[in-house]
GROMACS .gro file of C-alpha atoms in nm:
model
  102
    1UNK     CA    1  -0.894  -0.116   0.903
    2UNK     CA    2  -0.704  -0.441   0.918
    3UNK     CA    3  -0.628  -0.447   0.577
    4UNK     CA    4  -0.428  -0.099   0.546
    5UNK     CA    5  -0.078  -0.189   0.747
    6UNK     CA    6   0.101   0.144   0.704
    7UNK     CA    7   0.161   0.484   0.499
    8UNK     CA    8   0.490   0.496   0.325
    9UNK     CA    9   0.692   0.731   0.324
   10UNK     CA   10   0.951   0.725   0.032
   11UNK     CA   11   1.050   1.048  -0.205
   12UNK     CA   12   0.809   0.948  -0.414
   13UNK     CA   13   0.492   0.924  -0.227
   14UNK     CA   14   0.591   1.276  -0.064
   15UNK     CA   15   0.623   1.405  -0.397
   16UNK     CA   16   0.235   1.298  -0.459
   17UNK     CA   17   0.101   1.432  -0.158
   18UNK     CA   18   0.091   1.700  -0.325
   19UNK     CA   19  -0.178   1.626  -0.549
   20UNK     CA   20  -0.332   1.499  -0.260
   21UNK     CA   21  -0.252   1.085  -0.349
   22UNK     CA   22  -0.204   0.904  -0.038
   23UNK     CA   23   0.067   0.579  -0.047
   24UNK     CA   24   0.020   0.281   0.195
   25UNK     CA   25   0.060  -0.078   0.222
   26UNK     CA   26  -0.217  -0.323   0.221
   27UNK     CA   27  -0.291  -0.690   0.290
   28UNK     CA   28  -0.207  -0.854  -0.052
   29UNK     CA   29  -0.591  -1.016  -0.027
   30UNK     CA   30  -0.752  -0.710   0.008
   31UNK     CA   31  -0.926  -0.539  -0.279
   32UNK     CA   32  -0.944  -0.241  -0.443
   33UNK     CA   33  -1.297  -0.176  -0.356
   34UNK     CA   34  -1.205  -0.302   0.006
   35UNK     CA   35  -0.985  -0.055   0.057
   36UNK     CA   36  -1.132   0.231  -0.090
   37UNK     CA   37  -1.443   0.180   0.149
   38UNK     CA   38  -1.234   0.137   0.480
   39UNK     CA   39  -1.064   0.439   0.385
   40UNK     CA   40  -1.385   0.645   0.332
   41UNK     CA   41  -1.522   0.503   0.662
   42UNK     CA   42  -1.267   0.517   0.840
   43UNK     CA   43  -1.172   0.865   0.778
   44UNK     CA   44  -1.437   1.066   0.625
   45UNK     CA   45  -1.325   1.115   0.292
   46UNK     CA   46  -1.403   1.075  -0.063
   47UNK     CA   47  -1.162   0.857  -0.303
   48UNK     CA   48  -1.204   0.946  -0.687
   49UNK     CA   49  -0.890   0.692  -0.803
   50UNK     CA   50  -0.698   0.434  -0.641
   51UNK     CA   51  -0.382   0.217  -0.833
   52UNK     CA   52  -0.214  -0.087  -0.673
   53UNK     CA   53   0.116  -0.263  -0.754
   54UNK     CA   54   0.310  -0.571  -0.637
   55UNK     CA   55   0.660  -0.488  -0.523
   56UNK     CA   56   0.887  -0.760  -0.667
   57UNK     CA   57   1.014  -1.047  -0.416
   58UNK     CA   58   1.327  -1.047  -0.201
   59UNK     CA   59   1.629  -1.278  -0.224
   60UNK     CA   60   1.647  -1.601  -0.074
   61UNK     CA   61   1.590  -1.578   0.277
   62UNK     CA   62   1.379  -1.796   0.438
   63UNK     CA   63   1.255  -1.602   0.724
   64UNK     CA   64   1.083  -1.341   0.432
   65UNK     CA   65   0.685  -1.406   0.454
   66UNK     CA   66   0.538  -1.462   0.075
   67UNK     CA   67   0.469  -1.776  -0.119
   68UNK     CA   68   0.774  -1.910  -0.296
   69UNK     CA   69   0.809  -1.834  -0.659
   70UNK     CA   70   1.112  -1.975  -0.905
   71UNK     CA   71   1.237  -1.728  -1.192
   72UNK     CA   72   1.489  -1.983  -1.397
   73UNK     CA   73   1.779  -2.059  -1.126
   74UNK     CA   74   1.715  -1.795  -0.879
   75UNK     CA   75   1.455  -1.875  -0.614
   76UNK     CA   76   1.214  -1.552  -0.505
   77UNK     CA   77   0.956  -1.470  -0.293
   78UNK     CA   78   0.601  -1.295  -0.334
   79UNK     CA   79   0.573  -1.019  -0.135
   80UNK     CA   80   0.232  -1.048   0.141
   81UNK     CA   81   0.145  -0.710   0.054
   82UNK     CA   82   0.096  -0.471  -0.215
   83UNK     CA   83   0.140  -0.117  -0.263
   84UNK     CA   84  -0.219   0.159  -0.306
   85UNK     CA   85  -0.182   0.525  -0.398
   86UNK     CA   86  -0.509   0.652  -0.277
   87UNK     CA   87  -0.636   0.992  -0.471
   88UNK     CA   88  -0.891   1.208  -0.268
   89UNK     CA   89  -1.104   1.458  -0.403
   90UNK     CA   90  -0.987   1.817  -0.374
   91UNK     CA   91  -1.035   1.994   0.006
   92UNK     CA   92  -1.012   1.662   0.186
   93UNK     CA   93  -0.704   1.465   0.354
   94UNK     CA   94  -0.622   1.218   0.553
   95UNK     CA   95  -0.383   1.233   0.879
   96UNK     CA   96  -0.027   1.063   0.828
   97UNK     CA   97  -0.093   0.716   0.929
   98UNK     CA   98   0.191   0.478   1.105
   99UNK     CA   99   0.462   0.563   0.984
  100UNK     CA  100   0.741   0.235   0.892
  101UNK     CA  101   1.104   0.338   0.723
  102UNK     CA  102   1.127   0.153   0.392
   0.00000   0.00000   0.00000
């Protein structure tokens, strides 16, 4: 499970809990497949879908983690992780996991 960091909890991913999608952070390394099989080991349950994103960069601090990226003038950072919406089947869930403000 070290490559799932933390559920997120923003208006949107309440919204999809709902239809019983699941939002957390990941390792930016990790894959799809990866994931999907921690998360079925891990907890018992059966993923049908899974979609991933990259959250754009932040500003020019230094002390940000993420591999340096130049967009004309402005100076940006890759983010280390990326963002999975986990669908499970129908009848199964998965307990909140740590939860971290964003």
């Amino acid at each position: 499970m070290d490559g799932i960091k933390y559920a997120v909890f923003t208006e949107k991913s309440i919204r999809l809990l709902g239809n019983n999608q699941y939002t957390s952070n990941v390792e930016s390394g990790s894959t799809r497949t990866e994931i999907k099989h921690w998360v079925e080991l891990f907890f018992g349950v059966k993923v049908i879908a899974m979609n991933s994103h990259r959250l754009p960069g932040k500003g020019n601090s230094h002390r940000l983690p993420g591999k340096g990226r130049r967009m004309g003038p402005i100076m940006g950072h890759t983010m280390h992780y990326k963002r999975m919406i986990i669908t499970l089947q129908p009848g199964y869930s998965i307990p909140p996991l740590i939860e971290k403000r964003t």
